[in-house]
Amino acid sequence: MAKDQKKFPPEFREYVCKLIELDGRKLVDVSSELDISYSTLQKWVASYRKKQNQAEKEKQSQYLTASEYKELYEAERRKKLDLEEENAILKKAMHIFTQEKK
């Protein structure tokens, strides 16, 4: 066993993983700032990612209620309409810029 092995609470581990994953901090920087070994942080982050992936899979496998389905449908419909409008604007702009100058 290592001489200076420290025990960190799960809340602290999760906080550190969120710093790295969500805030985009580098493992090396966090390691030096918090005086935690790089390999330990790698293990924490790998475990955190695995838990997040499992939670995402569980969330996707759940059944949707009618209201949730309607919200999803409306959001996708709005995205589609926005993209169609943007596409039409780009087509008009392309037509204007490609016309021969007289």
N, CA, C and O atoms as a Tinker XYZ file with bonds, in Angstrom:
   408  protein
     1  N      0.827000   -1.182000    0.000000    73     2
     2  CA     0.000000    0.000000    0.000000    64     1     3
     3  C      0.868000    1.241000    0.000000    63     2     4     5
     4  O      1.984000    1.237000    0.520000    81     3
     5  N      0.348000    2.290000   -0.583000    73     3     6
     6  CA     1.075000    3.541000   -0.638000    64     5     7
     7  C      1.137000    4.176000    0.751000    63     6     8     9
     8  O      0.252000    3.973000    1.582000    81     7
     9  N      2.193000    4.944000    0.983000    73     7    10
    10  CA     2.378000    5.576000    2.282000    64     9    11
    11  C      1.298000    6.617000    2.566000    63    10    12    13
    12  O      0.687000    6.622000    3.634000    81    11
    13  N      1.078000    7.490000    1.598000    73    11    14
    14  CA     0.182000    8.625000    1.788000    64    13    15
    15  C     -1.159000    8.428000    1.104000    63    14    16    17
    16  O     -1.673000    9.353000    0.476000    81    15
    17  N     -1.719000    7.268000    1.214000    73    15    18
    18  CA    -2.995000    7.019000    0.548000    64    17    19
    19  C     -4.094000    7.758000    1.302000    63    18    20    21
    20  O     -4.274000    7.588000    2.508000    81    19
    21  N     -4.841000    8.606000    0.532000    73    19    22
    22  CA    -5.892000    9.413000    1.128000    64    21    23
    23  C     -7.243000    8.854000    0.705000    63    22    24    25
    24  O     -7.381000    8.286000   -0.378000    81    23
    25  N     -8.221000    9.017000    1.557000    73    23    26
    26  CA    -9.585000    8.625000    1.232000    64    25    27
    27  C    -10.375000    9.895000    0.951000    63    26    28    29
    28  O    -10.392000   10.822000    1.760000    81    27
    29  N    -11.017000    9.924000   -0.188000    73    27    30
    30  CA   -11.828000   11.069000   -0.562000    64    29    31
    31  C    -13.287000   10.651000   -0.599000    63    30    32    33
    32  O    -13.610000    9.566000   -1.083000    81    31
    33  N    -14.171000   11.500000   -0.093000    73    31    34
    34  CA   -15.599000   11.164000   -0.116000    64    33    35
    35  C    -16.134000   11.127000   -1.547000    63    34    36    37
    36  O    -15.597000   11.806000   -2.422000    81    35
    37  N    -17.175000   10.350000   -1.795000    73    35    38
    38  CA   -17.730000   10.234000   -3.151000    64    37    39
    39  C    -18.202000   11.578000   -3.730000    63    38    40    41
    40  O    -18.125000   11.793000   -4.939000    81    39
    41  N    -18.684000   12.470000   -2.872000    73    39    42
    42  CA   -19.132000   13.780000   -3.344000    64    41    43
    43  C    -17.967000   14.576000   -3.924000    63    42    44    45
    44  O    -18.103000   15.242000   -4.950000    81    43
    45  N    -16.818000   14.496000   -3.249000    73    43    46
    46  CA   -15.633000   15.193000   -3.730000    64    45    47
    47  C    -15.167000   14.611000   -5.051000    63    46    48    49
    48  O    -14.806000   15.350000   -5.967000    81    47
    49  N    -15.172000   13.292000   -5.151000    73    47    50
    50  CA   -14.763000   12.630000   -6.396000    64    49    51
    51  C    -15.656000   13.068000   -7.553000    63    50    52    53
    52  O    -15.177000   13.366000   -8.647000    81    51
    53  N    -16.966000   13.101000   -7.292000    73    51    54
    54  CA   -17.902000   13.509000   -8.342000    64    53    55
    55  C    -17.659000   14.962000   -8.745000    63    54    56    57
    56  O    -17.710000   15.293000   -9.929000    81    55
    57  N    -17.399000   15.822000   -7.775000    73    55    58
    58  CA   -17.118000   17.227000   -8.052000    64    57    59
    59  C    -15.887000   17.369000   -8.942000    63    58    60    61
    60  O    -15.899000   18.126000   -9.913000    81    59
    61  N    -14.841000   16.649000   -8.612000    73    59    62
    62  CA   -13.598000   16.711000   -9.393000    64    61    63
    63  C    -13.845000   16.202000  -10.814000    63    62    64    65
    64  O    -13.339000   16.780000  -11.776000    81    63
    65  N    -14.615000   15.129000  -10.948000    73    63    66
    66  CA   -14.920000   14.580000  -12.274000    64    65    67
    67  C    -15.727000   15.581000  -13.099000    63    66    68    69
    68  O    -15.513000   15.715000  -14.304000    81    67
    69  N    -16.644000   16.276000  -12.453000    73    67    70
    70  CA   -17.422000   17.292000  -13.162000    64    69    71
    71  C    -16.539000   18.457000  -13.596000    63    70    72    73
    72  O    -16.752000   19.033000  -14.663000    81    71
    73  N    -15.555000   18.806000  -12.782000    73    71    74
    74  CA   -14.610000   19.842000  -13.182000    64    73    75
    75  C    -13.926000   19.455000  -14.491000    63    74    76    77
    76  O    -13.737000   20.285000  -15.381000    81    75
    77  N    -13.567000   18.203000  -14.587000    73    75    78
    78  CA   -12.836000   17.726000  -15.765000    64    77    79
    79  C    -13.767000   17.532000  -16.949000    63    78    80    81
    80  O    -13.473000   17.986000  -18.055000    81    79
    81  N    -14.884000   16.864000  -16.725000    73    79    82
    82  CA   -15.791000   16.520000  -17.821000    64    81    83
    83  C    -16.612000   17.714000  -18.308000    63    82    84    85
    84  O    -16.656000   17.990000  -19.507000    81    83
    85  N    -17.249000   18.408000  -17.396000    73    83    86
    86  CA   -18.190000   19.449000  -17.789000    64    85    87
    87  C    -17.535000   20.809000  -17.980000    63    86    88    89
    88  O    -17.919000   21.565000  -18.872000    81    87
    89  N    -16.553000   21.121000  -17.152000    73    87    90
    90  CA   -15.892000   22.418000  -17.265000    64    89    91
    91  C    -14.711000   22.408000  -18.222000    63    90    92    93
    92  O    -14.175000   23.461000  -18.566000    81    91
    93  N    -14.306000   21.213000  -18.654000    73    91    94
    94  CA   -13.229000   21.120000  -19.636000    64    93    95
    95  C    -11.843000   21.336000  -19.055000    63    94    96    97
    96  O    -10.908000   21.661000  -19.788000    81    95
    97  N    -11.699000   21.163000  -17.768000    73    95    98
    98  CA   -10.379000   21.314000  -17.156000    64    97    99
    99  C     -9.512000   20.114000  -17.538000    63    98   100   101
   100  O    -10.026000   19.029000  -17.813000    81    99
   101  N     -8.211000   20.316000  -17.552000    73    99   102
   102  CA    -7.288000   19.235000  -17.908000    64   101   103
   103  C     -6.930000   18.420000  -16.667000    63   102   104   105
   104  O     -6.792000   18.949000  -15.564000    81   103
   105  N     -6.783000   17.111000  -16.890000    73   103   106
   106  CA    -6.410000   16.210000  -15.799000    64   105   107
   107  C     -5.117000   16.652000  -15.120000    63   106   108   109
   108  O     -5.012000   16.626000  -13.894000    81   107
   109  N     -4.147000   17.053000  -15.915000    73   107   110
   110  CA    -2.845000   17.445000  -15.375000    64   109   111
   111  C     -2.989000   18.651000  -14.446000    63   110   112   113
   112  O     -2.406000   18.686000  -13.362000    81   111
   113  N     -3.775000   19.639000  -14.884000    73   111   114
   114  CA    -3.952000   20.841000  -14.070000    64   113   115
   115  C     -4.667000   20.535000  -12.761000    63   114   116   117
   116  O     -4.241000   20.980000  -11.695000    81   115
   117  N     -5.752000   19.778000  -12.844000    73   115   118
   118  CA    -6.510000   19.434000  -11.643000    64   117   119
   119  C     -5.655000   18.585000  -10.705000    63   118   120   121
   120  O     -5.707000   18.753000   -9.487000    81   119
   121  N     -4.883000   17.690000  -11.267000    73   119   122
   122  CA    -4.013000   16.839000  -10.474000    64   121   123
   123  C     -3.020000   17.673000   -9.663000    63   122   124   125
   124  O     -2.836000   17.443000   -8.468000    81   123
   125  N     -2.392000   18.630000  -10.313000    73   123   126
   126  CA    -1.413000   19.450000   -9.595000    64   125   127
   127  C     -2.085000   20.407000   -8.612000    63   126   128   129
   128  O     -1.549000   20.649000   -7.531000    81   127
   129  N     -3.240000   20.950000   -8.966000    73   127   130
   130  CA    -3.934000   21.879000   -8.078000    64   129   131
   131  C     -4.407000   21.206000   -6.796000    63   130   132   133
   132  O     -4.283000   21.769000   -5.709000    81   131
   133  N     -4.948000   20.006000   -6.928000    73   131   134
   134  CA    -5.540000   19.318000   -5.775000    64   133   135
   135  C     -4.597000   18.312000   -5.125000    63   134   136   137
   136  O     -4.950000   17.682000   -4.128000    81   135
   137  N     -3.417000   18.164000   -5.680000    73   135   138
   138  CA    -2.421000   17.228000   -5.157000    64   137   139
   139  C     -2.977000   15.804000   -5.087000    63   138   140   141
   140  O     -2.881000   15.118000   -4.069000    81   139
   141  N     -3.566000   15.391000   -6.223000    73   139   142
   142  CA    -4.077000   14.029000   -6.374000    64   141   143
   143  C     -3.344000   13.421000   -7.566000    63   142   144   145
   144  O     -3.153000   14.085000   -8.585000    81   143
   145  N     -2.937000   12.170000   -7.442000    73   143   146
   146  CA    -2.159000   11.579000   -8.526000    64   145   147
   147  C     -2.970000   11.511000   -9.825000    63   146   148   149
   148  O     -4.191000   11.355000   -9.813000    81   147
   149  N     -2.262000   11.631000  -10.922000    73   147   150
   150  CA    -2.867000   11.635000  -12.252000    64   149   151
   151  C     -3.622000   10.334000  -12.512000    63   150   152   153
   152  O     -4.731000   10.350000  -13.047000    81   151
   153  N     -3.021000    9.216000  -12.134000    73   151   154
   154  CA    -3.655000    7.916000  -12.386000    64   153   155
   155  C     -4.942000    7.752000  -11.566000    63   154   156   157
   156  O     -5.900000    7.131000  -12.025000    81   155
   157  N     -4.955000    8.306000  -10.367000    73   155   158
   158  CA    -6.170000    8.253000   -9.554000    64   157   159
   159  C     -7.280000    9.038000  -10.237000    63   158   160   161
   160  O     -8.416000    8.570000  -10.317000    81   159
   161  N     -6.959000   10.220000  -10.724000    73   159   162
   162  CA    -7.956000   11.030000  -11.425000    64   161   163
   163  C     -8.466000   10.320000  -12.675000    63   162   164   165
   164  O     -9.655000   10.376000  -12.986000    81   163
   165  N     -7.571000    9.658000  -13.384000    73   163   166
   166  CA    -7.993000    8.911000  -14.574000    64   165   167
   167  C     -9.022000    7.845000  -14.202000    63   166   168   169
   168  O    -10.018000    7.665000  -14.902000    81   167
   169  N     -8.776000    7.143000  -13.103000    73   167   170
   170  CA    -9.713000    6.110000  -12.659000    64   169   171
   171  C    -11.051000    6.719000  -12.265000    63   170   172   173
   172  O    -12.105000    6.176000  -12.598000    81   171
   173  N    -11.015000    7.838000  -11.564000    73   171   174
   174  CA   -12.252000    8.509000  -11.152000    64   173   175
   175  C    -13.074000    8.939000  -12.359000    63   174   176   177
   176  O    -14.287000    8.735000  -12.407000    81   175
   177  N    -12.398000    9.532000  -13.327000    73   175   178
   178  CA   -13.094000   10.038000  -14.514000    64   177   179
   179  C    -13.653000    8.878000  -15.340000    63   178   180   181
   180  O    -14.765000    8.969000  -15.860000    81   179
   181  N    -12.902000    7.804000  -15.461000    73   179   182
   182  CA   -13.399000    6.641000  -16.205000    64   181   183
   183  C    -14.641000    6.074000  -15.530000    63   182   184   185
   184  O    -15.613000    5.727000  -16.200000    81   183
   185  N    -14.608000    5.982000  -14.214000    73   183   186
   186  CA   -15.764000    5.489000  -13.472000    64   185   187
   187  C    -16.959000    6.435000  -13.637000    63   186   188   189
   188  O    -18.091000    5.987000  -13.821000    81   187
   189  N    -16.702000    7.730000  -13.570000    73   187   190
   190  CA   -17.760000    8.740000  -13.740000    64   189   191
   191  C    -18.395000    8.627000  -15.121000    63   190   192   193
   192  O    -19.619000    8.652000  -15.252000    81   191
   193  N    -17.559000    8.504000  -16.151000    73   191   194
   194  CA   -18.073000    8.378000  -17.527000    64   193   195
   195  C    -18.930000    7.123000  -17.672000    63   194   196   197
   196  O    -19.979000    7.149000  -18.316000    81   195
   197  N    -18.478000    6.035000  -17.072000    73   195   198
   198  CA   -19.227000    4.778000  -17.147000    64   197   199
   199  C    -20.597000    4.939000  -16.495000    63   198   200   201
   200  O    -21.604000    4.489000  -17.041000    81   199
   201  N    -20.634000    5.580000  -15.327000    73   199   202
   202  CA   -21.907000    5.816000  -14.639000    64   201   203
   203  C    -22.818000    6.716000  -15.474000    63   202   204   205
   204  O    -24.025000    6.482000  -15.547000    81   203
   205  N    -22.248000    7.740000  -16.102000    73   203   206
   206  CA   -23.044000    8.654000  -16.925000    64   205   207
   207  C    -23.618000    7.930000  -18.138000    63   206   208   209
   208  O    -24.774000    8.147000  -18.501000    81   207
   209  N    -22.817000    7.071000  -18.765000    73   207   210
   210  CA   -23.291000    6.305000  -19.918000    64   209   211
   211  C    -24.421000    5.356000  -19.523000    63   210   212   213
   212  O    -25.407000    5.226000  -20.248000    81   211
   213  N    -24.279000    4.695000  -18.376000    73   211   214
   214  CA   -25.327000    3.801000  -17.902000    64   213   215
   215  C    -26.606000    4.569000  -17.602000    63   214   216   217
   216  O    -27.700000    4.107000  -17.928000    81   215
   217  N    -26.477000    5.732000  -16.987000    73   215   218
   218  CA   -27.658000    6.548000  -16.676000    64   217   219
   219  C    -28.343000    7.011000  -17.955000    63   218   220   221
   220  O    -29.571000    7.049000  -18.030000    81   219
   221  N    -27.549000    7.360000  -18.956000    73   219   222
   222  CA   -28.112000    7.793000  -20.239000    64   221   223
   223  C    -28.849000    6.649000  -20.927000    63   222   224   225
   224  O    -29.921000    6.857000  -21.495000    81   223
   225  N    -28.289000    5.454000  -20.881000    73   223   226
   226  CA   -28.949000    4.297000  -21.478000    64   225   227
   227  C    -30.258000    3.996000  -20.772000    63   226   228   229
   228  O    -31.262000    3.702000  -21.421000    81   227
   229  N    -30.255000    4.068000  -19.450000    73   227   230
   230  CA   -31.483000    3.830000  -18.689000    64   229   231
   231  C    -32.538000    4.879000  -19.022000    63   230   232   233
   232  O    -33.721000    4.564000  -19.152000    81   231
   233  N    -32.109000    6.098000  -19.155000    73   231   234
   234  CA   -33.034000    7.186000  -19.472000    64   233   235
   235  C    -33.657000    6.969000  -20.851000    63   234   236   237
   236  O    -34.853000    7.196000  -21.034000    81   235
   237  N    -32.857000    6.534000  -21.814000    73   235   238
   238  CA   -33.353000    6.317000  -23.168000    64   237   239
   239  C    -34.285000    5.114000  -23.238000    63   238   240   241
   240  O    -35.170000    5.064000  -24.092000    81   239
   241  N    -34.095000    4.158000  -22.359000    73   239   242
   242  CA   -34.904000    2.951000  -22.439000    64   241   243
   243  C    -36.250000    3.086000  -21.733000    63   242   244   245
   244  O    -37.103000    2.206000  -21.850000    81   243
   245  N    -36.443000    4.166000  -21.010000    73   243   246
   246  CA   -37.707000    4.361000  -20.321000    64   245   247
   247  C    -38.795000    4.752000  -21.320000    63   246   248   249
   248  O    -38.526000    5.363000  -22.354000    81   247
   249  N    -40.018000    4.386000  -20.985000    73   247   250
   250  CA   -41.146000    4.748000  -21.826000    64   249   251
   251  C    -41.494000    6.217000  -21.623000    63   250   252   253
   252  O    -41.343000    6.765000  -20.531000    81   251
   253  N    -41.964000    6.841000  -22.700000    73   251   254
   254  CA   -42.356000    8.243000  -22.635000    64   253   255
   255  C    -43.849000    8.365000  -22.376000    63   254   256   257
   256  O    -44.647000    7.572000  -22.876000    81   255
   257  N    -44.211000    9.358000  -21.597000    73   255   258
   258  CA   -45.633000    9.648000  -21.424000    64   257   259
   259  C    -46.102000   10.432000  -22.639000    63   258   260   261
   260  O    -45.288000   10.886000  -23.442000    81   259
   261  N    -47.391000   10.588000  -22.773000    73   259   262
   262  CA   -47.935000   11.305000  -23.918000    64   261   263
   263  C    -47.452000   12.750000  -23.944000    63   262   264   265
   264  O    -47.135000   13.273000  -25.012000    81   263
   265  N    -47.391000   13.392000  -22.804000    73   263   266
   266  CA   -46.945000   14.789000  -22.764000    64   265   267
   267  C    -45.460000   14.906000  -23.108000    63   266   268   269
   268  O    -45.060000   15.843000  -23.798000    81   267
   269  N    -44.635000   13.962000  -22.632000    73   267   270
   270  CA   -43.213000   13.978000  -22.966000    64   269   271
   271  C    -43.013000   13.745000  -24.462000    63   270   272   273
   272  O    -42.185000   14.394000  -25.101000    81   271
   273  N    -43.770000   12.825000  -24.996000    73   271   274
   274  CA   -43.683000   12.553000  -26.421000    64   273   275
   275  C    -44.093000   13.793000  -27.216000    63   274   276   277
   276  O    -43.445000   14.136000  -28.205000    81   275
   277  N    -45.152000   14.459000  -26.796000    73   275   278
   278  CA   -45.623000   15.661000  -27.485000    64   277   279
   279  C    -44.561000   16.762000  -27.426000    63   278   280   281
   280  O    -44.324000   17.446000  -28.421000    81   279
   281  N    -43.921000   16.936000  -26.264000    73   279   282
   282  CA   -42.857000   17.937000  -26.131000    64   281   283
   283  C    -41.695000   17.626000  -27.063000    63   282   284   285
   284  O    -41.174000   18.515000  -27.736000    81   283
   285  N    -41.291000   16.355000  -27.098000    73   283   286
   286  CA   -40.210000   15.954000  -28.006000    64   285   287
   287  C    -40.591000   16.209000  -29.454000    63   286   288   289
   288  O    -39.790000   16.722000  -30.235000    81   287
   289  N    -41.807000   15.851000  -29.806000    73   287   290
   290  CA   -42.296000   16.028000  -31.168000    64   289   291
   291  C    -42.300000   17.511000  -31.538000    63   290   292   293
   292  O    -41.853000   17.876000  -32.624000    81   291
   293  N    -42.795000   18.358000  -30.656000    73   291   294
   294  CA   -42.852000   19.794000  -30.931000    64   293   295
   295  C    -41.448000   20.391000  -31.054000    63   294   296   297
   296  O    -41.208000   21.238000  -31.914000    81   295
   297  N    -40.533000   19.957000  -30.208000    73   295   298
   298  CA   -39.159000   20.459000  -30.289000    64   297   299
   299  C    -38.518000   20.073000  -31.616000    63   298   300   301
   300  O    -37.864000   20.899000  -32.253000    81   299
   301  N    -38.700000   18.830000  -32.033000    73   299   302
   302  CA   -38.146000   18.388000  -33.315000    64   301   303
   303  C    -38.800000   19.117000  -34.483000    63   302   304   305
   304  O    -38.139000   19.455000  -35.466000    81   303
   305  N    -40.095000   19.354000  -34.367000    73   303   306
   306  CA   -40.827000   20.064000  -35.418000    64   305   307
   307  C    -40.297000   21.496000  -35.542000    63   306   308   309
   308  O    -40.114000   21.991000  -36.654000    81   307
   309  N    -40.051000   22.165000  -34.411000    73   307   310
   310  CA   -39.509000   23.533000  -34.436000    64   309   311
   311  C    -38.120000   23.549000  -35.057000    63   310   312   313
   312  O    -37.801000   24.431000  -35.854000    81   311
   313  N    -37.290000   22.568000  -34.689000    73   311   314
   314  CA   -35.946000   22.483000  -35.270000    64   313   315
   315  C    -36.028000   22.326000  -36.783000    63   314   316   317
   316  O    -35.295000   22.975000  -37.528000    81   315
   317  N    -36.936000   21.452000  -37.226000    73   315   318
   318  CA   -37.089000   21.199000  -38.659000    64   317   319
   319  C    -37.526000   22.472000  -39.381000    63   318   320   321
   320  O    -36.987000   22.798000  -40.439000    81   319
   321  N    -38.488000   23.185000  -38.824000    73   319   322
   322  CA   -38.956000   24.420000  -39.451000    64   321   323
   323  C    -37.852000   25.473000  -39.497000    63   322   324   325
   324  O    -37.704000   26.179000  -40.494000    81   323
   325  N    -37.083000   25.576000  -38.424000    73   323   326
   326  CA   -35.966000   26.523000  -38.410000    64   325   327
   327  C    -34.938000   26.175000  -39.478000    63   326   328   329
   328  O    -34.430000   27.059000  -40.167000    81   327
   329  N    -34.633000   24.897000  -39.614000    73   327   330
   330  CA   -33.664000   24.479000  -40.624000    64   329   331
   331  C    -34.184000   24.720000  -42.036000    63   330   332   333
   332  O    -33.428000   25.127000  -42.919000    81   331
   333  N    -35.474000   24.471000  -42.250000    73   331   334
   334  CA   -36.056000   24.726000  -43.569000    64   333   335
   335  C    -36.009000   26.211000  -43.903000    63   334   336   337
   336  O    -35.713000   26.585000  -45.038000    81   335
   337  N    -36.301000   27.063000  -42.914000    73   335   338
   338  CA   -36.251000   28.504000  -43.142000    64   337   339
   339  C    -34.825000   28.954000  -43.447000    63   338   340   341
   340  O    -34.599000   29.750000  -44.358000    81   339
   341  N    -33.869000   28.441000  -42.681000    73   339   342
   342  CA   -32.468000   28.779000  -42.912000    64   341   343
   343  C    -32.018000   28.319000  -44.297000    63   342   344   345
   344  O    -31.289000   29.031000  -44.987000    81   343
   345  N    -32.451000   27.138000  -44.695000    73   343   346
   346  CA   -32.107000   26.601000  -46.008000    64   345   347
   347  C    -32.670000   27.491000  -47.116000    63   346   348   349
   348  O    -31.979000   27.762000  -48.098000    81   347
   349  N    -33.919000   27.947000  -46.971000    73   347   350
   350  CA   -34.536000   28.815000  -47.974000    64   349   351
   351  C    -33.781000   30.138000  -48.085000    63   350   352   353
   352  O    -33.568000   30.643000  -49.187000    81   351
   353  N    -33.378000   30.695000  -46.951000    73   351   354
   354  CA   -32.620000   31.952000  -46.965000    64   353   355
   355  C    -31.284000   31.761000  -47.669000    63   354   356   357
   356  O    -30.871000   32.602000  -48.467000    81   355
   357  N    -30.619000   30.669000  -47.377000    73   355   358
   358  CA   -29.325000   30.399000  -48.013000    64   357   359
   359  C    -29.467000   30.193000  -49.518000    63   358   360   361
   360  O    -28.606000   30.617000  -50.289000    81   359
   361  N    -30.543000   29.546000  -49.933000    73   359   362
   362  CA   -30.775000   29.357000  -51.368000    64   361   363
   363  C    -30.971000   30.706000  -52.054000    63   362   364   365
   364  O    -30.423000   30.937000  -53.132000    81   363
   365  N    -31.752000   31.599000  -51.436000    73   363   366
   366  CA   -31.972000   32.923000  -52.013000    64   365   367
   367  C    -30.669000   33.700000  -52.084000    63   366   368   369
   368  O    -30.388000   34.352000  -53.090000    81   367
   369  N    -29.873000   33.635000  -51.028000    73   367   370
   370  CA   -28.594000   34.339000  -51.000000    64   369   371
   371  C    -27.659000   33.786000  -52.064000    63   370   372   373
   372  O    -26.963000   34.543000  -52.741000    81   371
   373  N    -27.643000   32.469000  -52.212000    73   371   374
   374  CA   -26.786000   31.860000  -53.227000    64   373   375
   375  C    -27.221000   32.311000  -54.621000    63   374   376   377
   376  O    -26.383000   32.586000  -55.479000    81   375
   377  N    -28.521000   32.383000  -54.839000    73   375   378
   378  CA   -29.033000   32.812000  -56.133000    64   377   379
   379  C    -28.614000   34.255000  -56.414000    63   378   380   381
   380  O    -28.208000   34.572000  -57.532000    81   379
   381  N    -28.705000   35.119000  -55.425000    73   379   382
   382  CA   -28.343000   36.524000  -55.598000    64   381   383
   383  C    -26.858000   36.663000  -55.890000    63   382   384   385
   384  O    -26.475000   37.423000  -56.780000    81   383
   385  N    -26.020000   35.951000  -55.165000    73   383   386
   386  CA   -24.569000   36.088000  -55.328000    64   385   387
   387  C    -24.036000   35.387000  -56.569000    63   386   388   389
   388  O    -22.932000   35.703000  -57.012000    81   387
   389  N    -24.776000   34.452000  -57.143000    73   387   390
   390  CA   -24.289000   33.752000  -58.324000    64   389   391
   391  C    -24.817000   34.334000  -59.624000    63   390   392   393
   392  O    -24.435000   33.874000  -60.700000    81   391
   393  N    -25.675000   35.321000  -59.552000    73   391   394
   394  CA   -26.159000   35.940000  -60.781000    64   393   395
   395  C    -25.021000   36.694000  -61.446000    63   394   396   397
   396  O    -24.140000   37.245000  -60.787000    81   395
   397  N    -25.067000   36.702000  -62.768000    73   395   398
   398  CA   -24.020000   37.406000  -63.506000    64   397   399
   399  C    -24.190000   38.898000  -63.312000    63   398   400   401
   400  O    -25.304000   39.421000  -63.343000    81   399
   401  N    -23.077000   39.574000  -63.114000    73   399   402
   402  CA   -23.105000   41.028000  -62.955000    64   401   403
   403  C    -23.127000   41.652000  -64.334000    63   402   404   405
   404  O    -22.390000   41.236000  -65.228000    81   403
   405  N    -23.983000   42.659000  -64.501000    73   403   406
   406  CA   -24.095000   43.323000  -65.822000    64   405   407
   407  C    -23.325000   44.597000  -65.861000    63   406   408
   408  O    -23.310000   45.278000  -66.886000    81   407
